[in-house]
Short mmCIF file of C-alpha atoms in Angstrom, two decimals:
data_model
loop_
_atom_site.label_atom_id
_atom_site.label_comp_id
_atom_site.label_asym_id
_atom_site.label_seq_id
_atom_site.Cartn_x
_atom_site.Cartn_y
_atom_site.Cartn_z
CA MET A 10 -1.50 -7.77 -44.69
CA GLU A 11 0.72 -10.44 -43.18
CA ILE A 12 0.18 -10.81 -39.44
CA ASN A 13 3.11 -12.21 -37.51
CA TYR A 14 1.54 -14.35 -34.78
CA ASN A 15 3.97 -15.31 -32.01
CA ILE A 16 3.94 -16.32 -28.36
CA ASN A 17 5.01 -12.88 -27.19
CA SER A 18 2.06 -11.17 -28.86
CA LEU A 19 -0.26 -13.84 -27.41
CA ILE A 20 0.98 -13.11 -23.88
CA ASP A 21 0.59 -9.38 -24.43
CA ILE A 22 -2.98 -9.85 -25.71
CA ILE A 23 -3.78 -11.92 -22.60
CA GLY A 24 -2.28 -9.14 -20.46
CA LEU A 25 -4.35 -6.48 -22.25
CA ILE A 26 -7.63 -8.40 -21.89
CA GLN A 27 -6.87 -9.35 -18.29
CA GLY A 28 -6.05 -5.74 -17.41
CA LEU A 29 -9.22 -4.40 -19.01
CA VAL A 30 -11.36 -6.93 -17.14
CA LEU A 31 -9.67 -6.55 -13.74
CA GLY A 32 -9.45 -2.78 -14.06
CA SER A 33 -13.17 -2.62 -14.78
CA ILE A 34 -13.89 -4.86 -11.78
CA LEU A 35 -11.88 -2.53 -9.53
CA LEU A 36 -13.84 0.46 -10.80
CA PHE A 37 -17.05 -1.39 -9.93
CA VAL A 38 -15.76 -2.49 -6.50
CA ASN A 39 -15.07 1.18 -5.72
CA LYS A 40 -18.84 1.65 -5.27
CA LYS A 41 -18.60 -0.25 -1.99
CA LYS A 42 -18.35 2.01 1.05
CA LYS A 43 -15.28 0.34 2.55
CA LYS A 44 -13.21 0.16 -0.63
CA SER A 45 -11.55 2.97 -2.59
CA THR A 46 -10.31 1.30 -5.75
CA ILE A 47 -11.10 3.81 -8.49
CA PHE A 48 -7.49 4.95 -8.82
CA LEU A 49 -6.19 1.39 -8.65
CA GLY A 50 -8.69 0.50 -11.38
CA LEU A 51 -7.39 3.39 -13.49
CA PHE A 52 -3.85 2.21 -12.73
CA ILE A 53 -4.64 -1.28 -14.06
CA LEU A 54 -6.36 0.13 -17.16
CA VAL A 55 -3.39 2.39 -17.96
CA PHE A 56 -0.98 -0.45 -17.24
CA SER A 57 -2.86 -2.79 -19.59
CA TYR A 58 -2.92 -0.07 -22.26
CA GLY A 59 0.88 -0.34 -22.18
CA PHE A 60 0.58 -3.77 -23.81
CA LEU A 61 -1.02 -2.25 -26.91
CA PRO A 62 2.09 -0.77 -28.61
CA TYR A 63 3.92 -4.09 -28.23
CA ILE A 64 0.94 -5.99 -29.66
CA LEU A 65 0.72 -3.69 -32.70
CA LYS A 66 4.44 -4.03 -33.28
CA ASP A 67 4.57 -7.83 -32.82
CA LEU A 68 1.62 -8.38 -35.17
CA ASN A 69 3.13 -6.07 -37.81
CA PHE A 70 0.26 -3.60 -37.55
CA THR A 71 2.59 -0.60 -37.22
CA LYS A 72 4.58 -1.84 -40.19
CA ASN A 73 1.51 -2.07 -42.39
CA TYR A 74 -0.25 0.94 -40.87
CA PRO A 75 2.47 3.47 -40.01
CA HIS A 76 -0.11 6.01 -38.85
CA LEU A 77 -0.44 3.88 -35.70
CA LEU A 78 3.05 4.95 -34.71
CA LEU A 79 3.38 7.37 -31.81
CA LEU A 80 0.24 6.34 -29.98
CA PRO A 81 0.15 8.23 -26.67
CA ARG A 82 2.60 6.60 -24.24
CA ILE A 83 1.62 7.68 -20.73
CA SER A 84 2.55 4.83 -18.40
CA GLU A 85 5.92 6.36 -17.45
CA TRP A 86 4.21 9.54 -16.22
CA ILE A 87 0.83 8.34 -14.97
CA LEU A 88 1.20 4.91 -13.32
CA SER A 89 3.18 5.88 -10.23
CA PRO A 90 0.95 8.88 -9.39
CA LEU A 91 -2.19 6.76 -9.78
CA PHE A 92 -0.83 4.14 -7.38
CA TYR A 93 0.35 6.81 -4.91
CA ILE A 94 -3.11 8.42 -4.89
CA TYR A 95 -4.72 4.98 -4.43
CA ILE A 96 -2.52 4.30 -1.40
CA HIS A 97 -3.46 7.67 0.05
CA LYS A 98 -7.18 6.98 -0.47
CA ILE A 99 -7.13 3.70 1.48
CA SER A 100 -4.61 4.73 4.14
CA ILE A 101 -5.14 5.97 7.67
CA PHE A 102 -4.42 9.48 6.33
CA SER A 103 -7.27 9.40 3.80
CA ASN A 104 -8.89 12.42 5.47
CA LYS A 105 -5.88 14.58 4.57
CA LYS A 106 -5.40 16.39 1.26
CA THR A 107 -5.09 13.97 -1.67
CA PRO A 108 -1.90 14.44 -3.77
CA TYR A 109 -3.67 14.97 -7.09
CA TRP A 110 -0.81 17.28 -8.08
CA THR A 111 1.27 14.22 -8.94
CA LEU A 112 -0.97 13.63 -11.97
CA TYR A 113 -0.47 17.06 -13.54
CA PRO A 114 2.85 16.37 -15.37
CA GLY A 115 1.42 13.15 -16.82
CA LEU A 116 -1.78 14.80 -18.02
CA PHE A 117 0.23 17.59 -19.66
CA PHE A 118 2.45 15.02 -21.38
CA LEU A 119 -0.65 13.12 -22.53
CA LEU A 120 -2.03 16.24 -24.23
CA PHE A 121 1.38 16.79 -25.82
CA GLN A 122 1.40 13.26 -27.26
CA VAL A 123 -2.21 13.43 -28.47
CA SER A 124 -1.18 16.30 -30.71
CA PHE A 125 1.04 13.91 -32.69
CA ILE A 126 -1.87 11.63 -33.68
CA VAL A 127 -2.85 13.85 -36.60
CA THR A 128 0.67 14.83 -37.66
CA PRO A 129 2.11 13.67 -41.02
CA LEU A 130 3.96 10.35 -41.12
CA ARG A 131 7.27 12.00 -41.96
CA LEU A 132 7.08 14.11 -38.79
CA LYS A 133 6.16 11.04 -36.72
CA LEU A 134 9.20 9.16 -37.96
CA TRP A 135 11.40 12.15 -37.20
CA VAL A 136 10.00 12.40 -33.65
CA ILE A 137 10.51 8.67 -32.98
CA ASP A 138 14.20 8.93 -33.87
CA ALA A 139 14.73 12.27 -32.11
CA THR A 140 16.99 12.23 -29.05
CA TRP A 141 14.78 14.71 -27.21
CA TYR A 142 11.76 12.38 -27.52
CA LYS A 143 13.66 9.47 -26.01
CA SER A 144 14.84 11.83 -23.29
CA LEU A 145 11.21 12.51 -22.36
CA PHE A 146 10.83 8.78 -21.77
CA LEU A 147 13.78 8.79 -19.35
CA ILE A 148 12.50 11.91 -17.62
CA GLY A 149 9.15 10.17 -17.18
CA LEU A 150 10.81 7.16 -15.57
CA LEU A 151 12.79 9.45 -13.28
CA TYR A 152 9.53 11.14 -12.29
CA SER A 153 8.02 7.72 -11.59
CA ILE A 154 10.94 6.83 -9.32
CA ILE A 155 10.51 10.08 -7.38
CA ILE A 156 6.79 9.45 -6.85
CA LEU A 157 7.46 5.85 -5.78
CA ILE A 158 9.95 7.13 -3.20
CA TYR A 159 7.24 9.51 -1.95
CA ALA A 160 4.91 6.50 -1.71
CA ILE A 161 7.40 4.46 0.32
CA ILE A 162 7.88 7.32 2.79
CA PHE A 163 4.10 7.71 2.99
CA ILE A 164 3.56 4.01 3.72
CA LYS A 165 6.21 4.18 6.45
CA LYS A 166 4.29 7.01 8.14
CA HIS A 167 1.07 5.06 7.66
CA ILE A 168 2.53 2.00 9.40
CA VAL A 169 3.68 4.09 12.36
CA GLU A 170 0.24 5.66 12.77
CA VAL A 171 -1.61 2.34 12.42
CA LYS A 172 0.52 0.83 15.19
CA ASN A 173 -0.21 3.89 17.33
CA GLN A 174 -3.98 3.46 16.98
CA PHE A 175 -4.73 -0.25 16.64
CA SER A 176 -3.90 -3.42 18.55
CA LYS A 177 -4.91 -5.51 15.53
CA VAL A 178 -2.82 -4.45 12.55
CA GLU A 179 -3.34 -7.39 10.17
CA TYR A 180 -4.42 -6.19 6.72
CA LYS A 181 -3.86 -2.58 7.76
CA LEU A 182 -0.12 -2.07 7.21
CA LEU A 183 -0.18 -2.09 3.37
CA LEU A 184 2.96 -4.22 3.29
CA TRP A 185 1.84 -5.71 -0.03
CA ALA A 186 1.81 -2.20 -1.53
CA ARG A 187 5.33 -1.57 -0.30
CA ARG A 188 6.53 -4.84 -1.82
CA PHE A 189 4.84 -3.88 -5.08
CA ILE A 190 6.69 -0.55 -5.11
CA TYR A 191 10.05 -2.26 -4.59
CA PHE A 192 9.17 -4.61 -7.42
CA GLY A 193 8.25 -1.55 -9.47
CA PHE A 194 11.81 -0.26 -9.27
CA GLY A 195 13.00 -3.47 -10.91
CA LEU A 196 10.28 -3.19 -13.53
CA ILE A 197 11.41 0.35 -14.39
CA ALA A 198 14.93 -0.97 -14.96
CA LEU A 199 13.52 -3.62 -17.31
CA HIS A 200 11.53 -0.96 -19.16
CA ILE A 201 14.70 1.01 -19.81
CA PHE A 202 16.45 -2.10 -21.10
CA VAL A 203 13.56 -3.01 -23.42
CA PHE A 204 13.23 0.56 -24.70
CA TYR A 205 16.89 0.96 -25.64
CA SER A 206 17.62 -2.55 -26.90
CA GLU A 207 15.78 -5.12 -28.89
CA GLY A 208 16.72 -7.90 -26.50
CA SER A 209 16.33 -11.62 -27.19
CA ASP A 210 12.96 -13.22 -27.88
CA TYR A 211 13.21 -15.09 -24.59
CA PHE A 212 13.76 -11.86 -22.70
CA GLN A 213 10.76 -10.26 -24.39
CA ILE A 214 8.60 -13.24 -23.37
CA PHE A 215 9.94 -13.06 -19.82
CA PHE A 216 9.20 -9.32 -19.66
CA SER A 217 5.65 -9.83 -20.93
CA LEU A 218 4.98 -12.65 -18.45
CA ILE A 219 6.14 -10.48 -15.55
CA ASN A 220 3.75 -7.73 -16.60
CA VAL A 221 0.82 -10.14 -16.88
CA VAL A 222 1.49 -11.64 -13.44
CA MET A 223 1.95 -8.18 -11.98
CA VAL A 224 -1.46 -6.99 -13.23
CA TYR A 225 -3.17 -10.04 -11.71
CA TRP A 226 -1.28 -9.85 -8.39
CA ILE A 227 -1.97 -6.20 -7.68
CA SER A 228 -5.60 -6.49 -8.80
CA ILE A 229 -6.30 -9.32 -6.36
CA HIS A 230 -4.74 -7.37 -3.49
CA GLY A 231 -6.79 -4.33 -4.46
CA ILE A 232 -10.01 -6.33 -4.45
CA LEU A 233 -9.24 -7.79 -1.01
CA GLN A 234 -7.93 -4.56 0.58
CA TYR A 235 -10.34 -2.50 2.67
CA ASN A 236 -9.89 1.16 3.56
CA ILE A 237 -8.03 1.75 6.82
CA LYS A 238 -10.16 4.23 8.71
CA PRO A 239 -8.50 6.10 11.59
CA VAL A 240 -10.10 5.65 15.00
CA ILE A 241 -8.77 9.05 16.10
CA VAL A 242 -10.82 11.57 14.16
CA GLU A 243 -9.29 14.97 14.74
CA SER A 244 -11.97 17.30 13.47
CA GLU A 245 -14.84 19.39 14.71
CA ASN A 246 -17.06 16.33 14.35
CA SER A 247 -14.78 14.22 16.53
CA LYS A 248 -16.43 12.38 19.40
CA PHE A 249 -13.96 14.12 21.71
CA SER A 250 -14.77 17.68 20.71
CA ASP A 251 -18.29 17.51 22.16
CA THR A 252 -17.19 16.48 25.66
CA ASN A 253 -14.98 17.76 28.41
CA ILE A 254 -12.18 15.67 26.96
CA PHE A 255 -9.53 17.61 25.07
CA ASN A 256 -10.31 18.45 21.45
CA LYS A 257 -7.57 18.79 18.86
CA LYS A 258 -6.83 22.50 19.45
CA GLU A 259 -6.57 21.90 23.17
CA ILE A 260 -4.27 18.93 22.61
CA ASP A 261 -1.98 21.05 20.45
CA ASN A 262 -1.68 23.58 23.28
CA VAL A 263 -1.11 21.01 26.04
CA LYS A 264 2.51 20.36 26.97
CA ASP A 265 2.52 17.36 29.29
CA SER A 266 5.50 17.09 31.58
CA ASP A 267 7.26 13.76 32.03
CA GLN A 268 5.65 13.52 35.44
CA ASP A 269 2.19 13.96 33.91
CA LEU A 270 2.92 11.34 31.26
CA LYS A 271 4.22 8.87 33.87
CA ALA A 272 1.05 9.38 35.92
CA LEU A 273 -1.03 8.75 32.82
CA VAL A 274 0.92 5.56 32.02
CA ASN A 275 0.32 4.36 35.59
CA SER A 276 -3.42 4.89 35.08
CA ILE A 277 -3.30 3.03 31.77
CA ASN A 278 -1.36 0.15 33.33
CA GLU A 279 -3.81 -0.12 36.21
CA TYR A 280 -6.76 -0.19 33.83
CA MET A 281 -5.12 -2.80 31.60
CA ASN A 282 -4.37 -5.07 34.57
CA THR A 283 -7.77 -4.81 36.23
CA SER A 284 -9.96 -4.99 33.13
CA GLU A 285 -7.77 -7.22 30.90
CA VAL A 286 -9.22 -5.24 28.01
CA PHE A 287 -6.15 -6.22 25.96
CA MET A 288 -7.81 -9.60 25.32
CA HIS A 289 -10.25 -7.94 22.92
CA GLN A 290 -8.98 -8.46 19.38
CA GLU A 291 -10.34 -5.17 18.05
CA LEU A 292 -9.03 -3.02 20.90
CA SER A 293 -8.04 0.46 19.73
CA ILE A 294 -6.51 3.43 21.47
CA VAL A 295 -9.89 5.16 21.45
CA ASP A 296 -11.28 2.38 23.65
CA LEU A 297 -8.71 3.29 26.31
CA ALA A 298 -9.45 6.97 25.80
CA ASP A 299 -13.16 6.37 26.41
CA ALA A 300 -12.47 4.40 29.57
CA LEU A 301 -9.94 6.84 31.02
CA LYS A 302 -11.60 10.04 29.76
CA VAL A 303 -8.38 11.17 28.13
CA HIS A 304 -7.78 12.23 24.56
CA PRO A 305 -6.22 9.31 22.58
CA ARG A 306 -3.35 11.52 21.42
CA ARG A 307 -2.28 11.99 25.04
CA ILE A 308 -2.40 8.22 25.60
CA SER A 309 -0.36 7.67 22.45
CA SER A 310 2.18 10.30 23.51
CA ALA A 311 2.50 8.78 27.00
CA ILE A 312 3.05 5.25 25.69
CA ASN A 313 5.52 6.45 23.03
CA LYS A 314 7.62 8.61 25.34
CA ILE A 315 7.46 6.79 28.68
CA CYS A 316 7.17 3.16 27.55
CA ASN A 317 9.19 3.70 24.38
CA GLN A 318 6.59 1.66 22.48
CA ASN A 319 3.75 2.17 20.06
CA PHE A 320 0.20 1.26 21.11
CA ASN A 321 0.27 -2.06 19.23
CA SER A 322 3.49 -3.20 20.90
CA TYR A 323 2.29 -2.01 24.31
CA VAL A 324 -0.93 -4.06 24.09
CA ASN A 325 0.86 -7.10 22.67
CA GLU A 326 3.22 -7.15 25.64
CA TYR A 327 0.22 -7.57 27.96
CA ARG A 328 -1.15 -10.28 25.69
CA ILE A 329 2.12 -12.21 25.75
CA LYS A 330 2.34 -12.02 29.55
CA LYS A 331 -1.18 -13.43 29.74
CA ALA A 332 -0.25 -16.09 27.20
CA GLU A 333 2.74 -17.12 29.34
CA THR A 334 0.38 -17.60 32.27
CA LEU A 335 -1.99 -19.74 30.20
CA LEU A 336 0.89 -21.76 28.72
CA ASN A 337 2.09 -22.57 32.22
CA GLN A 338 -1.43 -23.79 32.98
CA GLU A 339 -1.91 -25.59 29.66
CA GLY A 340 -2.89 -28.87 31.24
CA LYS A 341 -5.66 -27.22 33.25
CA GLN A 342 -6.92 -24.90 30.55
CA LYS A 343 -6.97 -27.60 27.85
CA LEU A 344 -6.19 -24.99 25.20
CA SER A 345 -3.99 -25.47 22.17
CA ILE A 346 -1.18 -23.01 21.56
CA GLU A 347 -3.19 -21.44 18.75
CA GLY A 348 -6.24 -21.32 21.01
CA ILE A 349 -4.25 -19.48 23.66
CA GLY A 350 -3.13 -16.93 21.09
CA LEU A 351 -6.72 -16.27 20.08
CA ALA A 352 -7.84 -16.19 23.71
CA VAL A 353 -5.40 -13.43 24.67
CA GLY A 354 -6.42 -11.23 21.76
CA PHE A 355 -4.34 -12.14 18.71
CA HIS A 356 -6.15 -12.37 15.41
CA SER A 357 -4.03 -15.13 13.88
CA LYS A 358 -1.50 -17.81 14.73
CA SER A 359 1.25 -16.03 12.80
CA ALA A 360 0.69 -12.76 14.67
CA PHE A 361 0.81 -14.62 18.00
CA TYR A 362 4.03 -16.47 17.16
CA SER A 363 5.70 -13.31 15.87
CA ALA A 364 4.82 -11.27 18.97
CA PHE A 365 5.68 -14.12 21.35
CA LYS A 366 9.15 -14.50 19.86
CA LYS A 367 9.68 -10.73 19.92
CA PHE A 368 9.00 -10.46 23.67
CA THR A 369 10.35 -13.80 24.91
CA GLY A 370 13.03 -14.66 22.37
CA THR A 371 11.53 -18.07 21.71
CA THR A 372 8.43 -19.73 20.25
CA PRO A 373 5.43 -20.84 22.35
CA SER A 374 6.34 -24.52 21.77
CA ASN A 375 9.91 -24.02 22.99
CA TYR A 376 8.62 -21.98 25.91
CA ILE A 377 6.53 -24.92 27.10
CA LYS A 378 9.53 -27.24 26.81
CA LEU A 379 11.71 -24.84 28.77
CA THR A 380 9.15 -24.47 31.57
CA GLU A 381 8.84 -28.24 31.86
CA ILE A 382 12.56 -28.72 32.50
#
């Protein structure tokens, strides 16, 4: 048998090995209490399996061993659901029903393809050239696009809820996952192009390199990403259901008037000003609820409706006001700009600069220059 070694097959082999290793690592990491990576690990393993047909073709294995044709091709149906389920597992909504239903069409299609493994070669060749079989590929990609759209909408809801519960949102917003999904749309378009046209050798190499980089990039993010646990636990085991504070059923039945919400905001403002609790980096809405003896959902509702802000933005506004005071006293405090940001409760320099510019329209450095004029 003559094996046709080429750079494209080499890249695909690297991608396959890399995916198997990283996918296995993610499955192992899943054993840690604060990481749910089993579905991301399965995603990487399925993704790396997608390199196999190209490797067999490039090395002339399918030419010399035609029975290897029509190996199960499941990436179009399985990958997007696996990633969607992974996002759900690590999100702030992880306690809600997991969308396992998204896997059902892919599993059914997998069983359908497995049946072709033992079919005669003549039938395999007929299936490969059949229009209906290629149509299944397109339907699978369409299904992937639909699931990815679901995932984007889900991440948007996740971001809203995170900002309503936490003052520190770094590493909790899953922005990397959203970027990956947008990139996935472009990858689907490339898949369609590769499937329906041979393409140039350079394009094939480019396509393979993108896939290899993609496997590495998402694996690293998955290893670094921790689960985002909600601080508001709305269940019978909630810390609020065992006290005189409203439990979830009571909250659902409470209809606060605007006057009630304004009174609650006044209480929140007074507590924030007197305690300066906003300077704590890990401040959450439950911390305010504990202090004020009010269910966190009522606090969230009051801030949303009366202040027209989420909890994160509300707390950051207090932090920026405090930062302005410290910046005006910079000479006395002997704090750097970054030090001031950390002192008022920001977790990083970038978060401080971003919030400062949002509320003041300028950077901390320019603010100092303007106050000195």
